[in-house]
CSV table of C-alpha atoms in Angstrom, one decimal:
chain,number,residue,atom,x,y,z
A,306,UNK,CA,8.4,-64.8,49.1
A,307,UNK,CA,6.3,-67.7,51.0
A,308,UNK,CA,4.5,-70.3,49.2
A,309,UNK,CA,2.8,-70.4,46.0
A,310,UNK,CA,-0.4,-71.8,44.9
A,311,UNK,CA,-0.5,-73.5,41.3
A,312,UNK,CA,-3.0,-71.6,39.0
A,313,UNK,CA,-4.5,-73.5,36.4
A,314,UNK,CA,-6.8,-70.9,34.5
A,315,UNK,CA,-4.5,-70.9,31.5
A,316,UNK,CA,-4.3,-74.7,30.8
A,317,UNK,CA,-6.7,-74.0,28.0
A,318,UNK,CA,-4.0,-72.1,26.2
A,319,UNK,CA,-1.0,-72.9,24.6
A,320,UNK,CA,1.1,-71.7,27.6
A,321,UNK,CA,1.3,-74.2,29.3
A,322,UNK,CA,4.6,-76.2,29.9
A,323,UNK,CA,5.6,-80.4,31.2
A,324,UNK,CA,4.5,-81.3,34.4
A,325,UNK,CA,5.7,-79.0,37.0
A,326,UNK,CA,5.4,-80.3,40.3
A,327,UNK,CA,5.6,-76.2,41.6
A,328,UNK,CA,2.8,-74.9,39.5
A,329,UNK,CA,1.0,-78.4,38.2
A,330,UNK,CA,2.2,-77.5,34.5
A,331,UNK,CA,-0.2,-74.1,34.3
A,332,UNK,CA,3.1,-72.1,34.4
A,333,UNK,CA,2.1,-69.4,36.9
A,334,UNK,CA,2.0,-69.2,40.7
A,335,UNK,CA,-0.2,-67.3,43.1
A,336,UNK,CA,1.7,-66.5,46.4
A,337,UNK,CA,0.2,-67.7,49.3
A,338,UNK,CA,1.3,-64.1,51.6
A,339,UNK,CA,-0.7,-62.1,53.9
A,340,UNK,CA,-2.8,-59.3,52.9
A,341,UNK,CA,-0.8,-56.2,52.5
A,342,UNK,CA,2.1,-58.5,51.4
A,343,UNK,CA,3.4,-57.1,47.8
A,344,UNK,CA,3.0,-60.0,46.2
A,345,UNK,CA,-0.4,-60.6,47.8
A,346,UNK,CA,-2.9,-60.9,44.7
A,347,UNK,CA,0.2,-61.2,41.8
A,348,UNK,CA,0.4,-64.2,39.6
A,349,UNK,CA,4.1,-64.7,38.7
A,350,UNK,CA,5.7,-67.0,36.3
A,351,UNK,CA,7.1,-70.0,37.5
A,352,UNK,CA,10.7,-71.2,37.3
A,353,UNK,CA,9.5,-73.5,34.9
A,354,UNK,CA,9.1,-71.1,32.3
A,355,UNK,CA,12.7,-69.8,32.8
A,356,UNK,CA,14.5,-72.6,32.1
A,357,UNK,CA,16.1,-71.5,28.2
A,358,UNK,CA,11.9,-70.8,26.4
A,359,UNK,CA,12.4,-69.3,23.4
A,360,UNK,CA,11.3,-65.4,23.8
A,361,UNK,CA,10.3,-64.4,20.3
A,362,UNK,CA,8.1,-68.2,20.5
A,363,UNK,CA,6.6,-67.2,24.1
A,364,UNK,CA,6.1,-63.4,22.8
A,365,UNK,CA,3.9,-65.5,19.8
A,366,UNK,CA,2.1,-67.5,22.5
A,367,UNK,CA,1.3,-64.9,24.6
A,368,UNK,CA,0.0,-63.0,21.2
A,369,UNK,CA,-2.1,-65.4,20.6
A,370,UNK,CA,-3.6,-66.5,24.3
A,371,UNK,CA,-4.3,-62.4,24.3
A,372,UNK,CA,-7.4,-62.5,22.1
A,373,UNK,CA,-5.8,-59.2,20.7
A,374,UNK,CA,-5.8,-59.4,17.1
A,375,UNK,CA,-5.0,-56.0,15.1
A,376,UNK,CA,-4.6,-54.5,18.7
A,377,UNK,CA,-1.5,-56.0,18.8
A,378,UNK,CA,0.2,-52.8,16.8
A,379,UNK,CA,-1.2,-50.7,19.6
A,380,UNK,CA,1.5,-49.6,21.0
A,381,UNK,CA,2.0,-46.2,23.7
A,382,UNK,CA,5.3,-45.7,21.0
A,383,UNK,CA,2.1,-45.3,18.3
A,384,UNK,CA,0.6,-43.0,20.0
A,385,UNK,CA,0.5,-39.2,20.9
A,386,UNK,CA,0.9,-38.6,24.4
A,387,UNK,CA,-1.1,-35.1,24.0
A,388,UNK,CA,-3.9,-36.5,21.9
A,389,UNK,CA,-5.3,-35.0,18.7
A,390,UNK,CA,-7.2,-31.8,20.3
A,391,UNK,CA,-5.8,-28.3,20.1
A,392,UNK,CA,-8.4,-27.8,23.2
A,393,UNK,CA,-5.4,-27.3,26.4
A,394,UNK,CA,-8.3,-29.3,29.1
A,395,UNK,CA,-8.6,-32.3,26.6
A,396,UNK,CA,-5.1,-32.2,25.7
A,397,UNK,CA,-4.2,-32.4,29.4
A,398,UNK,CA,-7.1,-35.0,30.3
A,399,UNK,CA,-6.0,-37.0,27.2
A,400,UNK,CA,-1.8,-36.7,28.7
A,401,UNK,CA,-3.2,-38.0,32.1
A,402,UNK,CA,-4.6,-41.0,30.9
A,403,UNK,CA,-1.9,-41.8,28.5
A,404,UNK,CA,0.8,-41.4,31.7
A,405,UNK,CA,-1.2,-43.4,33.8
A,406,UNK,CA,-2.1,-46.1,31.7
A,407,UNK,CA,2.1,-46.2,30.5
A,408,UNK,CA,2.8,-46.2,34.3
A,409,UNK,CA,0.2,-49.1,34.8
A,410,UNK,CA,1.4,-51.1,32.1
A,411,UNK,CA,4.8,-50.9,34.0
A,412,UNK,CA,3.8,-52.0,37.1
A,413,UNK,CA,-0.1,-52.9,37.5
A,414,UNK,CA,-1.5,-52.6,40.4
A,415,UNK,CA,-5.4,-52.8,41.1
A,416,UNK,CA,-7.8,-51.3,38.3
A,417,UNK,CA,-7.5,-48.8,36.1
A,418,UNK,CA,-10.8,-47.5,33.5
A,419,UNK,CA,-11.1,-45.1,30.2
A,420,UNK,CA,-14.0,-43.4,29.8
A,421,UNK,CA,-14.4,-41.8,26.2
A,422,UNK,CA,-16.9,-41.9,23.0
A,423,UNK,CA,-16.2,-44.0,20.2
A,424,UNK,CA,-12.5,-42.8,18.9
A,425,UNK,CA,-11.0,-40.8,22.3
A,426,UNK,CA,-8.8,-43.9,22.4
A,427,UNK,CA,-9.8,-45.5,25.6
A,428,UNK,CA,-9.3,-49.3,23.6
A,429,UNK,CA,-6.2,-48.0,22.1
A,430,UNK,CA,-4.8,-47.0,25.8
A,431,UNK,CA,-6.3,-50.8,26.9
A,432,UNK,CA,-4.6,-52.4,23.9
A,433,UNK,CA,-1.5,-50.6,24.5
A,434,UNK,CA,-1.2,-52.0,28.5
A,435,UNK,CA,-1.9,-55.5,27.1
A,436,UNK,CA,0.8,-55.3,24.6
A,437,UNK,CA,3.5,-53.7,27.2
A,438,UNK,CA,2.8,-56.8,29.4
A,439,UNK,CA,3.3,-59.2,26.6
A,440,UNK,CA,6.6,-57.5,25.5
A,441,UNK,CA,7.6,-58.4,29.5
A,442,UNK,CA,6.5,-61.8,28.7
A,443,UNK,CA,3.4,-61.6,31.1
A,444,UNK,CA,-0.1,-62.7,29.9
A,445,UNK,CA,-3.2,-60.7,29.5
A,446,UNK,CA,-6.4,-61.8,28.2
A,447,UNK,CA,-8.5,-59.3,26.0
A,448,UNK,CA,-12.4,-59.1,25.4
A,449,UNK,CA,-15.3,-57.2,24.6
A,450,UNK,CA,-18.2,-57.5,26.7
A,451,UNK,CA,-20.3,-58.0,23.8
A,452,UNK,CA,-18.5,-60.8,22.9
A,453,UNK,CA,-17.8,-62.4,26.4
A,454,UNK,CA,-22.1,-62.3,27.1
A,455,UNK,CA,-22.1,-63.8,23.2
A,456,UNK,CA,-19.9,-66.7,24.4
A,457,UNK,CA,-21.6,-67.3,27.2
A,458,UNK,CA,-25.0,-67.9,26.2
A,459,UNK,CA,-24.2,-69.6,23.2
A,460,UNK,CA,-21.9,-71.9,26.4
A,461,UNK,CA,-18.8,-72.5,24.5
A,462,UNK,CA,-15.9,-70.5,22.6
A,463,UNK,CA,-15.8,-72.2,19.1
A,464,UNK,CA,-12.0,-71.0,18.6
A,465,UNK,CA,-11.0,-72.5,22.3
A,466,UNK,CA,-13.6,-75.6,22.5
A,467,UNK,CA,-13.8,-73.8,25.9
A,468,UNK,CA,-16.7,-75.2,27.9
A,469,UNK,CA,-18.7,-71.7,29.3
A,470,UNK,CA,-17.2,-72.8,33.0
A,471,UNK,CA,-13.8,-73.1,31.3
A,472,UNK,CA,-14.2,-69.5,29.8
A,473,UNK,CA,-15.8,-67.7,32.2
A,474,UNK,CA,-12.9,-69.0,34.9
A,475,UNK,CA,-10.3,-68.1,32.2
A,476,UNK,CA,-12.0,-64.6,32.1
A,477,UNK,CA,-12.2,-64.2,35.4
A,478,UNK,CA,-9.0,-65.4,36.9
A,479,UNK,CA,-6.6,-64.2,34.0
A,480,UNK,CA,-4.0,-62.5,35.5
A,481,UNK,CA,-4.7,-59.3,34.0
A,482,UNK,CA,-8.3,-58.4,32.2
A,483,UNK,CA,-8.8,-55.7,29.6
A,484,UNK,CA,-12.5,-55.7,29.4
A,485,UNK,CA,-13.6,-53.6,26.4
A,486,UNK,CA,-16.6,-51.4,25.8
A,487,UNK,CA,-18.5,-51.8,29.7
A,488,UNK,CA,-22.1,-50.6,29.1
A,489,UNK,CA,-22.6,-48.1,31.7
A,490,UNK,CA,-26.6,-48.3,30.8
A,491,UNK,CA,-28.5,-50.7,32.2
A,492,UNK,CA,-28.4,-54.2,30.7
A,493,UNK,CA,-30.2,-57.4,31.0
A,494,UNK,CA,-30.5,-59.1,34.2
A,495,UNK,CA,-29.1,-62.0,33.4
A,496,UNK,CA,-25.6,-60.3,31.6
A,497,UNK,CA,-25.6,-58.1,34.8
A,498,UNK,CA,-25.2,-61.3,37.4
A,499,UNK,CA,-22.6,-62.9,35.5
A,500,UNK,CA,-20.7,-59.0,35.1
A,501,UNK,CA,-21.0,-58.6,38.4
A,502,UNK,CA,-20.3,-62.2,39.8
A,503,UNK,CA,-16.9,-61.4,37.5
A,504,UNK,CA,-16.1,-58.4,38.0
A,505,UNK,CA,-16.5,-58.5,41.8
A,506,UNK,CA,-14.3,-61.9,41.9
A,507,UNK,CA,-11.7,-60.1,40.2
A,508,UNK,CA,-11.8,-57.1,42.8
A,509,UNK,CA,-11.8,-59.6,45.5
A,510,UNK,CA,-8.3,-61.3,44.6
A,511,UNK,CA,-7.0,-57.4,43.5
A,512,UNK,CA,-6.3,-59.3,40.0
A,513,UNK,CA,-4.9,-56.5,37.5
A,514,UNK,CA,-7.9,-55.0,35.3
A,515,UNK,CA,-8.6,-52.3,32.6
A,516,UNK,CA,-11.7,-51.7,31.2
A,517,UNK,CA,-13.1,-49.2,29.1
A,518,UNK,CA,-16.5,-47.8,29.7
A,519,UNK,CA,-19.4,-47.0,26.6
A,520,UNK,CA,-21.3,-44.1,27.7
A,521,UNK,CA,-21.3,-41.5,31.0
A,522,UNK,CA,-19.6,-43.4,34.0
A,523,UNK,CA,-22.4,-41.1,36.3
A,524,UNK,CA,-24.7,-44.0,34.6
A,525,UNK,CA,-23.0,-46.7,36.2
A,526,UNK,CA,-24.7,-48.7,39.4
A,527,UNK,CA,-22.8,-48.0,42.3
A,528,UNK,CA,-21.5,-51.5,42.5
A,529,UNK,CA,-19.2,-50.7,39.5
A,530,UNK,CA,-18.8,-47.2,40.0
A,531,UNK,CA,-16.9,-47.5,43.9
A,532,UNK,CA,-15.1,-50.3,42.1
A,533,UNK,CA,-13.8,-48.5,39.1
A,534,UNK,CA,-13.2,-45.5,40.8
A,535,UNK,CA,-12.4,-46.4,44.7
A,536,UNK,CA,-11.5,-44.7,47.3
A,537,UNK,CA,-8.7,-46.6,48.5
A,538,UNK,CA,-7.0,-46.2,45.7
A,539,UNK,CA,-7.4,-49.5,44.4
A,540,UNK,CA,-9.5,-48.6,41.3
A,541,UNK,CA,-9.0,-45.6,38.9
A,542,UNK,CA,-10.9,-43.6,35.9
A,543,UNK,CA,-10.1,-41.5,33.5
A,544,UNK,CA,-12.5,-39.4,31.5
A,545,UNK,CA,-10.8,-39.0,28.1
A,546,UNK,CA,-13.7,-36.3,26.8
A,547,UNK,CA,-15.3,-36.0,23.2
A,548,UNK,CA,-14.1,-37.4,19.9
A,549,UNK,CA,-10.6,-36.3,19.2
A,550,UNK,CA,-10.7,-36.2,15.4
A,551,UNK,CA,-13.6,-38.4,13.6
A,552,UNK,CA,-12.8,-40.2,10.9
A,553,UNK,CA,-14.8,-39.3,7.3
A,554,UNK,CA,-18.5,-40.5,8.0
A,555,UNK,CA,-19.0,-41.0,4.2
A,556,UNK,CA,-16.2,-43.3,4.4
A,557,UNK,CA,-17.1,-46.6,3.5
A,558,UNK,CA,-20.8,-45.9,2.8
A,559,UNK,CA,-22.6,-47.2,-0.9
A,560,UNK,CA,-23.8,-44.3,-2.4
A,561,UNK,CA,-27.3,-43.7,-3.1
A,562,UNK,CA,-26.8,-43.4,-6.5
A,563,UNK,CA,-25.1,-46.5,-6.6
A,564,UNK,CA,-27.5,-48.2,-4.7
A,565,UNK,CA,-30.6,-47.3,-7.6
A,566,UNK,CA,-28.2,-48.0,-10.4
A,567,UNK,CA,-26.1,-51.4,-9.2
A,568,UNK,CA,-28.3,-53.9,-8.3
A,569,UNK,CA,-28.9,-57.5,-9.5
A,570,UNK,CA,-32.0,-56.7,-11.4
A,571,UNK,CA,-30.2,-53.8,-13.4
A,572,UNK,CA,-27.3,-56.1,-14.5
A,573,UNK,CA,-28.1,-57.0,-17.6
A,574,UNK,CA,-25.8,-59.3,-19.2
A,575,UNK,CA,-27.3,-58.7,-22.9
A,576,UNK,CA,-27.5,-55.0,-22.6
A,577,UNK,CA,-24.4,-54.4,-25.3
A,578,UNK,CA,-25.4,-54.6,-28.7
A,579,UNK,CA,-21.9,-55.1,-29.6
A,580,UNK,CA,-21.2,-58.5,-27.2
A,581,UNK,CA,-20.6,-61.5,-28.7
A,582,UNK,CA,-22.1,-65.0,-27.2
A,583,UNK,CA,-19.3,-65.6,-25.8
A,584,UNK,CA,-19.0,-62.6,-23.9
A,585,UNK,CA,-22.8,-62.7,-22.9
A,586,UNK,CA,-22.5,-66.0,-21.4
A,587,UNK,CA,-19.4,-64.7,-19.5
A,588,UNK,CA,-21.5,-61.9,-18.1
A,589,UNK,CA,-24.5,-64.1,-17.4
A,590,UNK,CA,-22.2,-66.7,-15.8
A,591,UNK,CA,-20.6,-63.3,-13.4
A,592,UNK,CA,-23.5,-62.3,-12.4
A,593,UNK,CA,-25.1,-65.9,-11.3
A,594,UNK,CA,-22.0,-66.3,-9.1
A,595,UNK,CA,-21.6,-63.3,-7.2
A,596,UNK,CA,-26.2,-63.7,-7.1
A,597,UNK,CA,-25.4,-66.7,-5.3
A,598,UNK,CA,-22.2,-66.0,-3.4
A,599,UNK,CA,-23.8,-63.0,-1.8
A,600,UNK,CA,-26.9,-65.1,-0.3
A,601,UNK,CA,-24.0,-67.1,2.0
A,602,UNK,CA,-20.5,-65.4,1.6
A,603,UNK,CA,-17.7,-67.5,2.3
A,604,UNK,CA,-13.9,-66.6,1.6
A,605,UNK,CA,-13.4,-64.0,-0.8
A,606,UNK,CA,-13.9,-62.7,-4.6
A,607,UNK,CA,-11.4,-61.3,-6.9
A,608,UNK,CA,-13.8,-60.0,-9.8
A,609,UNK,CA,-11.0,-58.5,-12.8
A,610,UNK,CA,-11.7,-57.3,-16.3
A,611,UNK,CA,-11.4,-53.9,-18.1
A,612,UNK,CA,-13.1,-50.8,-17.1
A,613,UNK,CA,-16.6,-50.5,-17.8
A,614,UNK,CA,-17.7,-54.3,-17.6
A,615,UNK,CA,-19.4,-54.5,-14.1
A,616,UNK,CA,-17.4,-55.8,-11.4
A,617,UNK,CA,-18.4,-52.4,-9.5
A,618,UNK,CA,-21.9,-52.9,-10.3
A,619,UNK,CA,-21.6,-56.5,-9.4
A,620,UNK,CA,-19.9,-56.1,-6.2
A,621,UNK,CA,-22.1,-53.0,-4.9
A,622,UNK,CA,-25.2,-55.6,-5.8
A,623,UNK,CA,-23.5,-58.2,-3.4
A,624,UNK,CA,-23.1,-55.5,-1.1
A,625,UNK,CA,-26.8,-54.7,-0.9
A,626,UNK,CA,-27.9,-58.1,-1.2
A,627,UNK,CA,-26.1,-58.4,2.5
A,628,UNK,CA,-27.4,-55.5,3.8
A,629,UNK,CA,-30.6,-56.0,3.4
A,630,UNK,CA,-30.1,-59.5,5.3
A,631,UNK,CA,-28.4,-57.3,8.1
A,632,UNK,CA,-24.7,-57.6,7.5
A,633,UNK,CA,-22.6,-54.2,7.8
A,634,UNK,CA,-21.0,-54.1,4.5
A,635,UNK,CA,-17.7,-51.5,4.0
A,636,UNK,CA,-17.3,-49.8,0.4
A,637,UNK,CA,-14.3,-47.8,-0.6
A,638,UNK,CA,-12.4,-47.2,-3.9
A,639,UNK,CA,-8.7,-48.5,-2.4
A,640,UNK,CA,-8.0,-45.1,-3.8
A,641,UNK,CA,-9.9,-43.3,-1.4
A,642,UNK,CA,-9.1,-45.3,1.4
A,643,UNK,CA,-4.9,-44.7,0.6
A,644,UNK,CA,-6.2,-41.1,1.2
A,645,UNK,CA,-7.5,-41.6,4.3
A,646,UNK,CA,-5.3,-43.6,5.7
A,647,UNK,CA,-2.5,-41.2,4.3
A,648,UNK,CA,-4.1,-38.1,6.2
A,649,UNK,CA,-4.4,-40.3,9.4
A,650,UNK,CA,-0.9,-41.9,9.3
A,651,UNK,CA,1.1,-39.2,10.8
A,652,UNK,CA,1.7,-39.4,14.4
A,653,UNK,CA,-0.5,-36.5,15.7
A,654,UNK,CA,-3.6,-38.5,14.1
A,655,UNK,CA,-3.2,-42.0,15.2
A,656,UNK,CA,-6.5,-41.8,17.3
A,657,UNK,CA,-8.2,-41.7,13.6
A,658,UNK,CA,-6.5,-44.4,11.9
A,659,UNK,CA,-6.6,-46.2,14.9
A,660,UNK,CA,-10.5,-46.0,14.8
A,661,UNK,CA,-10.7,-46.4,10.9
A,662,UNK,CA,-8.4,-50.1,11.6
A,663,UNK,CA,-10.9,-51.0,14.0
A,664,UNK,CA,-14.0,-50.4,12.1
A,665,UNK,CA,-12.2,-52.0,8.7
A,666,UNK,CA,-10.9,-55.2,11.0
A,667,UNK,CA,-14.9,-55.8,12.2
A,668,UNK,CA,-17.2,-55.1,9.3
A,669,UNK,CA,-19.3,-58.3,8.1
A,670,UNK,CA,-18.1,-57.8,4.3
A,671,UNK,CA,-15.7,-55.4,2.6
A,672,UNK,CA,-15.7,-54.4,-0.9
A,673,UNK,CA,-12.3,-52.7,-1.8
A,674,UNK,CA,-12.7,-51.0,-5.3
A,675,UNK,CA,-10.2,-50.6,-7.8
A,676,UNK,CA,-7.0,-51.9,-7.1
A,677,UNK,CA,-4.5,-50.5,-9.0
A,678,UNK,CA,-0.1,-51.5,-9.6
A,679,UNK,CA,1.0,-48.2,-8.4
A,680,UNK,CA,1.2,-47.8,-4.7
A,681,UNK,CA,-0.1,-45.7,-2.2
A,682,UNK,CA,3.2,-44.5,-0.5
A,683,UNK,CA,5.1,-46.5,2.2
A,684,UNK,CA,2.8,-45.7,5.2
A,685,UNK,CA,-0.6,-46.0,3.5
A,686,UNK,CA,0.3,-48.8,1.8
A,687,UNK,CA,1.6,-50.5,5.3
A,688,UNK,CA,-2.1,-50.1,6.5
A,689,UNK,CA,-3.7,-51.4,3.2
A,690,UNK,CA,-1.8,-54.7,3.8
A,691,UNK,CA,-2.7,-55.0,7.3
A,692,UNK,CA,-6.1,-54.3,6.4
A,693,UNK,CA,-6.3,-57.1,3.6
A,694,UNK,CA,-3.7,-59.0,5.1
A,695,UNK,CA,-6.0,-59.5,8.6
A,696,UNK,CA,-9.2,-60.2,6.5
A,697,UNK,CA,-7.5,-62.8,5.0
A,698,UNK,CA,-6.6,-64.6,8.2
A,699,UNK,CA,-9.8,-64.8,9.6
A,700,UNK,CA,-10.9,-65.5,6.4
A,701,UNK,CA,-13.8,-62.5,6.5
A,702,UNK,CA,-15.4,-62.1,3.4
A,703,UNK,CA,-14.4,-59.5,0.8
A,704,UNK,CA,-14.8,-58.5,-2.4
A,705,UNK,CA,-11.6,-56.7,-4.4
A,706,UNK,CA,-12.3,-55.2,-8.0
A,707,UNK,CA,-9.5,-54.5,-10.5
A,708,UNK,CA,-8.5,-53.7,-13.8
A,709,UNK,CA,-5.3,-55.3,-13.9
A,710,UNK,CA,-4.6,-59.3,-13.7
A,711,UNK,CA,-3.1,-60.6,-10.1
A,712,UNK,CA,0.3,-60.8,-12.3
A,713,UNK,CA,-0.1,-57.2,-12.5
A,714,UNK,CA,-0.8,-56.3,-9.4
A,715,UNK,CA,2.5,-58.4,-7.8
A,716,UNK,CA,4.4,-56.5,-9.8
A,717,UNK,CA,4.5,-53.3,-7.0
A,718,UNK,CA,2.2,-55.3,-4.4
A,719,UNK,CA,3.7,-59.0,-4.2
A,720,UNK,CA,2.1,-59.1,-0.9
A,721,UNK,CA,-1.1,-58.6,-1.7
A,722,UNK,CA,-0.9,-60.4,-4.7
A,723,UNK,CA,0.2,-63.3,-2.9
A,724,UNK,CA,-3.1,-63.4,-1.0
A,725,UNK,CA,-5.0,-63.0,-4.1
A,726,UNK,CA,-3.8,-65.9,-5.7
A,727,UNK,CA,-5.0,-68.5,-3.3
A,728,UNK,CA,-7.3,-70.0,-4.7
A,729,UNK,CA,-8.2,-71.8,-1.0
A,730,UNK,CA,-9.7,-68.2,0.4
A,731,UNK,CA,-10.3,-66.3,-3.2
A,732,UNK,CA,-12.7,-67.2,-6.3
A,733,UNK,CA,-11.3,-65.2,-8.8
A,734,UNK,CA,-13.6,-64.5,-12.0
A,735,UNK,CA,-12.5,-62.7,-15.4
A,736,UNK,CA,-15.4,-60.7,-16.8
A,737,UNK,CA,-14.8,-60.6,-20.5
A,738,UNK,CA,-16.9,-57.8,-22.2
A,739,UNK,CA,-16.2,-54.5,-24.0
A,740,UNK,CA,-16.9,-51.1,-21.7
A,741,UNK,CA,-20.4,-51.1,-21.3
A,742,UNK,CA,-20.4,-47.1,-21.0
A,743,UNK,CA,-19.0,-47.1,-24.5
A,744,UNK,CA,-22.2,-49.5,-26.1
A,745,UNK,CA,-25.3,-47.1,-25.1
A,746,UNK,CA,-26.4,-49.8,-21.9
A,747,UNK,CA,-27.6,-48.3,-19.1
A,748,UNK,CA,-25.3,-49.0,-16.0
């Protein structure tokens, strides 16, 4: 095999084992062989790792080390190898990706791209190579490239306490890259040395990457372009075509009529001839906290109380409060989005659901209408927990509306009701008022 250099690009992780006097307690080894030699470029695990590590622990370690996330349920056994289209050319462009990137996965060897608008599944075929690596107990580091530039200017990573030379070696010498959504249009000068300065180190050592490309790959600079696609066989792209099945556009949206009618300045917590003082201070209490809540949103809020009494209004007020400060804000009756998820859970649509689960896992705020006891079927309701269940991890702020009390809800959702009732993460406010719709107020 010859002799191995120690790597150290992953001490800033949790992988990281005693002091090996092989690999100098990184855990991996790059072979010191010729070029041409099989293992020339590879980083393999040391014998340090071998020695009785938990898999199901290392499997979590590599999880987290990965940057993945949500991606971490895209899987090839998700997907359809055929894609979505009834077209025969996409279905057989889509079948040749999806093989290679399967056959990749298996045994990675130089670079391999996906080229594709937004829902053709190129992340999803980059997610699902990362996540066959980790299941073989091999690392892989994921990023966009929006948020790799982010992290470098700002010149640390707040979840790492990586310095920006820590991250940018981390990014560059990991032993396999998936490097999301490449610009193919031209970019700043600045972004494009530091791209290029890791991109081209990364070809140099013949380090295993994937990237996806945003926009035509004719568009790229020939740097990039004889990298990604090479003639040596070193570097491959696939075009994946148009937009396999979009998801509903509407989806998520506040609409317009909402957006006249629910506002802060139409709340009118005296409106009801037939409120009581009580009930009025309630109201006017309500509103003054979401008011203030929406101007710095932190955690979440679980507004209950009867139909008709204004958490909608309330939380559709919030919602345009943030937007108008620049945040993308996501509003759905949770009725409406079990449909949706129902008509994209079935295995010939998993390029939709998989692009609705992105677009749910990234918005700025999320306000899920209506939660009701009864559930959504096994499959919807499957994606409605990850949804709420991811949001409350990274702690992303959201707003949930319901006419029944949390004790209610755990009765078919404990899981969701569990989240609900941590009081850490969720403000929870009772509005106590008769139907407004029923008292003449305009709402």
């Amino acid at each position: 095999m010859g002799d191995y250099l120690g790597n150290s690009t992953i001490q800033s992780t949790e992988i990281k084992t005693n002091d090996c006097l092989v690999c100098k307690g990184s855990g991996w080894l790059t072979p010191r062989v010729p070029v041409g030699h099989p293992d020339f470029g590879q980083v393999l695990p040391c014998s340090c790792q071998k020695s009785g590590q938990d898999r199901r622990q290392r499997i979590k370690i590599l999880e987290r080390y990965s940057n993945l996330g949500a991606l971490r349920y895209s899987t090839f056994e998700n997907a359809n190898p055929n894609g979505l289209t009834t077209d025969i050319t996409s279905q057989q462009a889509f079948n040749a990706a999806y093989t290679a990137a399967e056959e990749y996965a298996n045994a990675p060897n130089g670079w391999i791209s996906f080229a594709g608008p937004s829902g053709s599944g190129k992340t999803f075929l980059g997610a699902a190579i990362a996540n066959r690596r980790i299941e073989r107990g091999e690392p892989v580091l994921y990023i966009t490239v929006a948020d790799l530039l982010d992290y470098l200017r700002s010149g640390f990573d707040d979840r790492q306490e990586l310095s920006l030379v820590d991250l940018y070696e981390q990014v560059r010498d990991a032993p396999m890259l998936v490097l999301d959504d490449l610009p193919t249009n031209v970019i700043t000068t600045w972004s494009h040395e530091r791209l290029l300065q890791l991109l081209s180190r990364r070809h140099q050592e013949r380090l295993p990457t994937v990237v996806t490309l945003r926009g035509e790959p004719s568009n790229l600079i020939a740097f990039l372009r004889t990298r990604l696609q090479s003639s040596d066989g070193t570097g491959t792209l696939y075009s994946l075509g148009r937009n396999l099945v979009p998801a509903r556009m509407d989806l998520g949206t506040i609409p317009s009529s909402m957006r006249q009618r629910m506002t802060f300045a139409t709340f009118d917590p005296h409106g009801n001839t037939r409120l009581t003082e009580h009930q009025q201070r309630n109201l006017a209490t309500a509103k003054a906290y979401v008011q203030l809540w929406a101007q710095n949103p932190s955690g979440w809020l679980g507004l209950y109380g009867t139909y008709g009494v204004g958490k909608t209004h309330l939380a559709v007020a919030a919602g345009i409060e943030r937007e108008n400060l620049g945040d993308e804000v996501f509003f759905c009756t949770i009725p409406d989005l079990l449909d949706q998820l129902r008509a994209s859970s079935d295995r010939d649509n998993w390029v939709r659901q998989f692009d609705l689960l992105e677009r749910l896992k990234a918005v700025d705020m999320m306000i899920l209408d209506e939660m009701k006891q009864r559930s959504g079927g096994p499959s919807a309701d499957e994606k409605l927990f990850q949804i709420i269940n991811h949001r409350y991890e990274e702690r992303l702020p959201t707003i949930i509306t319901s006419a029944y009390m949390v004790e209610e809800i755990a009765e078919t959702r404990p899981e969701i009701a569990s989240r609900l009732q941590d009081r850490l993460v969720v403000s929870e406010l009772l509005i106590d008022a008769p139907d407004y719709r029923q008292g003449g107020a305009r709402r």
